[in-house]
Tab-separated table of C-alpha atoms in Angstrom:
chain	number	residue	atom	x	y	z
A	22	MET	CA	0.143	0.070	-0.122
A	23	ARG	CA	2.931	2.468	0.888
A	24	LEU	CA	4.671	1.749	-2.534
A	25	VAL	CA	1.490	2.492	-4.155
A	26	ASP	CA	0.786	5.495	-2.214
A	27	ARG	CA	4.273	6.901	-3.009
A	28	PHE	CA	3.818	6.362	-6.875
A	29	LEU	CA	-0.058	8.045	-6.514
A	30	LEU	CA	1.858	11.170	-4.746
A	31	VAL	CA	4.471	11.308	-7.332
A	32	VAL	CA	1.948	11.147	-10.069
A	33	SER	CA	-0.321	13.787	-8.383
A	34	ARG	CA	2.519	16.124	-8.164
A	35	LEU	CA	3.370	15.716	-11.669
A	36	MET	CA	-0.172	16.322	-12.765
A	37	LEU	CA	-1.110	18.880	-10.066
A	38	GLY	CA	2.284	20.791	-9.324
A	39	ASP	CA	3.092	21.857	-5.759
A	40	THR	CA	-0.422	22.807	-4.376
A	41	ALA	CA	1.144	23.762	-1.128
A	42	ARG	CA	2.388	26.941	-2.796
A	43	LEU	CA	-1.329	27.627	-3.448
A	44	GLY	CA	-2.084	27.249	0.250
A	45	LEU	CA	-3.439	23.424	-0.007
A	46	GLU	CA	-1.244	21.339	2.232
A	47	ARG	CA	-0.981	17.966	1.369
A	48	PRO	CA	-1.641	15.125	3.910
A	49	GLN	CA	1.032	13.261	5.506
A	50	LEU	CA	-0.167	9.753	4.685
A	51	GLY	CA	-0.962	8.458	1.058
A	52	PRO	CA	-4.305	8.582	-0.120
A	53	LEU	CA	-4.770	4.700	0.327
A	54	GLU	CA	-3.626	4.844	3.627
A	55	LEU	CA	-5.750	7.428	4.828
A	56	LYS	CA	-8.392	5.753	3.080
A	57	ASN	CA	-7.627	2.869	4.622
A	58	LEU	CA	-7.519	4.125	8.338
A	59	SER	CA	-10.016	7.019	8.284
A	60	GLY	CA	-12.588	5.901	5.990
A	61	LYS	CA	-12.303	9.301	3.854
A	62	THR	CA	-10.931	9.695	0.360
A	63	PRO	CA	-9.144	12.442	-0.122
A	64	VAL	CA	-10.230	14.913	-3.130
A	65	LEU	CA	-9.033	17.596	-5.390
A	66	ASP	CA	-11.319	18.721	-7.924
A	67	VAL	CA	-9.202	19.817	-11.019
A	68	GLY	CA	-11.922	23.036	-11.844
A	69	THR	CA	-11.443	23.962	-8.424
A	70	LEU	CA	-7.473	23.714	-8.277
A	71	ALA	CA	-7.784	25.801	-11.866
A	72	ARG	CA	-9.628	28.733	-10.422
A	73	ILE	CA	-7.229	28.877	-7.203
A	74	LYS	CA	-4.035	29.019	-9.587
A	75	SER	CA	-6.151	31.795	-11.514
A	76	GLY	CA	-6.608	33.624	-8.744
A	77	ASP	CA	-10.447	33.386	-9.204
A	78	VAL	CA	-10.595	31.498	-5.773
A	79	LYS	CA	-8.241	32.601	-2.811
A	80	VAL	CA	-7.323	30.195	-0.180
A	81	CYS	CA	-6.935	31.557	3.036
A	82	PRO	CA	-5.908	29.265	6.346
A	83	GLY	CA	-6.311	30.445	9.694
A	84	ILE	CA	-9.817	31.884	10.474
A	85	LYS	CA	-10.133	33.412	13.882
A	86	ARG	CA	-13.670	34.966	13.689
A	87	LEU	CA	-16.534	35.304	10.950
A	88	LYS	CA	-18.340	38.381	10.818
A	89	ARG	CA	-21.536	39.973	9.085
A	90	HIS	CA	-19.410	40.328	5.713
A	91	SER	CA	-15.932	39.723	6.508
A	92	VAL	CA	-13.437	37.434	8.195
A	93	VAL	CA	-10.855	38.298	10.768
A	94	PHE	CA	-7.935	35.970	10.179
A	95	VAL	CA	-5.469	34.884	13.195
A	96	ASN	CA	-2.733	37.099	12.250
A	97	GLY	CA	-5.308	40.650	12.625
A	98	LYS	CA	-6.021	41.123	9.250
A	99	THR	CA	-9.619	41.558	8.018
A	100	GLU	CA	-11.141	40.814	4.443
A	101	ASN	CA	-14.395	41.559	3.488
A	102	PHE	CA	-16.161	38.990	0.847
A	103	ASP	CA	-19.523	38.328	-0.875
A	104	ALA	CA	-18.827	34.550	-0.228
A	105	ILE	CA	-16.732	32.381	1.742
A	106	ILE	CA	-16.320	28.542	1.402
A	107	LEU	CA	-14.643	26.814	3.877
A	108	ALA	CA	-12.953	23.485	3.441
A	109	THR	CA	-12.836	22.126	6.939
A	110	GLY	CA	-11.122	18.945	6.049
A	111	TYR	CA	-11.594	15.458	6.662
A	112	LYS	CA	-12.970	15.550	10.375
A	113	SER	CA	-15.264	18.644	10.933
A	114	ASN	CA	-14.096	21.130	13.526
A	115	VAL	CA	-16.691	23.490	12.603
A	116	PRO	CA	-17.899	23.608	16.382
A	117	SER	CA	-14.409	24.745	17.531
A	118	TRP	CA	-14.777	27.932	15.221
A	119	LEU	CA	-18.242	28.604	14.273
A	120	LYS	CA	-19.897	29.887	17.708
A	121	GLU	CA	-23.253	28.596	16.627
A	122	GLY	CA	-24.935	25.296	18.355
A	123	ASP	CA	-28.360	24.896	17.101
A	124	MET	CA	-26.828	23.549	13.514
A	125	PHE	CA	-23.997	21.573	14.513
A	126	SER	CA	-23.243	18.938	17.208
A	127	GLU	CA	-20.239	19.527	19.390
A	128	LYS	CA	-19.999	15.542	19.480
A	129	ASP	CA	-18.983	14.860	16.115
A	130	GLY	CA	-18.766	18.174	14.444
A	131	LEU	CA	-22.067	17.109	11.863
A	132	PRO	CA	-25.213	19.153	11.510
A	133	ARG	CA	-27.646	18.135	14.172
A	134	ARG	CA	-30.430	17.379	11.689
A	135	PRO	CA	-30.154	13.991	9.714
A	136	PHE	CA	-29.695	13.740	6.084
A	137	PRO	CA	-31.612	15.090	4.249
A	138	ASN	CA	-32.239	18.145	6.047
A	139	GLY	CA	-28.966	18.885	7.777
A	140	TRP	CA	-28.083	21.437	4.684
A	141	LYS	CA	-29.628	24.641	6.240
A	142	GLY	CA	-29.514	26.566	9.367
A	143	GLU	CA	-30.526	30.337	10.586
A	144	CYS	CA	-29.230	33.454	8.782
A	145	GLY	CA	-28.016	32.140	5.728
A	146	LEU	CA	-25.795	29.394	6.952
A	147	TYR	CA	-25.601	26.384	4.817
A	148	ALA	CA	-23.815	23.102	4.637
A	149	VAL	CA	-22.666	20.827	2.179
A	150	GLY	CA	-20.668	17.516	2.174
A	151	PHE	CA	-21.695	16.788	5.951
A	152	THR	CA	-24.268	14.044	4.735
A	153	LYS	CA	-21.818	11.086	4.782
A	154	ARG	CA	-23.035	10.286	1.524
A	155	GLY	CA	-20.352	11.162	-0.635
A	156	ILE	CA	-20.366	13.580	-4.064
A	157	LEU	CA	-24.326	12.441	-4.512
A	158	GLY	CA	-25.112	13.555	-0.750
A	159	ALA	CA	-22.998	16.902	-1.388
A	160	SER	CA	-24.721	17.429	-4.821
A	161	ILE	CA	-28.201	16.944	-3.312
A	162	ASP	CA	-27.118	19.513	-0.636
A	163	ALA	CA	-25.936	22.001	-3.038
A	164	LYS	CA	-28.584	21.605	-5.099
A	165	ARG	CA	-31.051	22.651	-2.164
A	166	ILE	CA	-29.192	25.481	-0.990
A	167	ALA	CA	-28.983	26.947	-4.458
A	168	GLU	CA	-32.962	26.531	-4.616
A	169	ASP	CA	-33.346	28.209	-1.249
A	170	ILE	CA	-31.093	31.112	-2.184
A	171	GLU	CA	-32.947	31.544	-5.418
A	172	ARG	CA	-36.340	31.699	-3.085
A	173	CYS	CA	-34.734	34.119	-0.969
A	174	TRP	CA	-33.551	36.127	-3.855
A	175	LYS	CA	-37.234	36.063	-4.956
A	176	ALA	CA	-38.791	36.992	-1.951
A	177	GLU	CA	-36.351	39.870	-1.256
A	178	ALA	CA	-37.024	41.475	-4.844
A	179	LYS	CA	-40.750	41.116	-4.704
A	180	HIS	CA	-40.617	42.828	-1.285
A	181	SER	CA	-38.351	45.346	-2.667
A	182	MET	CA	-40.597	45.937	-5.611
A	183	ALA	CA	-43.826	46.450	-3.152
A	184	PHE	CA	-41.955	48.845	-0.774
A	185	ALA	CA	-40.912	50.907	-3.995
A	186	ARG	CA	-44.520	50.772	-5.181
A	187	SER	CA	-45.667	52.058	-1.989
A	188	LEU	CA	-43.271	55.016	-2.135
A	189	LEU	CA	-44.777	56.144	-5.802
A	190	PRO	CA	-47.752	59.030	-4.984
A	191	LEU	CA	-50.862	57.904	-5.674
A	192	SER	CA	-52.506	59.210	-8.854
A	193	SER	CA	-55.917	60.675	-8.806
A	194	PRO	CA	-58.644	59.207	-10.923
């Protein structure tokens, strides 16, 4: 297994390059040994990797605190974001930094509500990939999240239009 792991690591380095320089640290174990010990399969989406390499996606380690539209990093720097994608690794440590006790269990870091209902929290908080159902489960969550964002956006747009109409002067008959 270790021999095959070494071969896979060399091939992935040749194909993908040095991902550590992009902020993507490699696990100490090879993929087969990692799968054998933890049951987890390491995955790196080549489309996401291309977006990271192009600068469209920024990898930022060391989050201290999340605010409404910004992030405070452990080095004290604060940055504003329209969207934040958190890659928390293979064992969820979400409860250690997300101070929101209703959605995630302190025990295992997974959503308290079981699949297929663990994807949505309060105040625009969503979770993808916590289903224990692989890529299919994550895709089901992602689709539900996209539909919910669309529903919220349409409701907000409808509310904004109604408010704007209420500001118009009444026309006389």
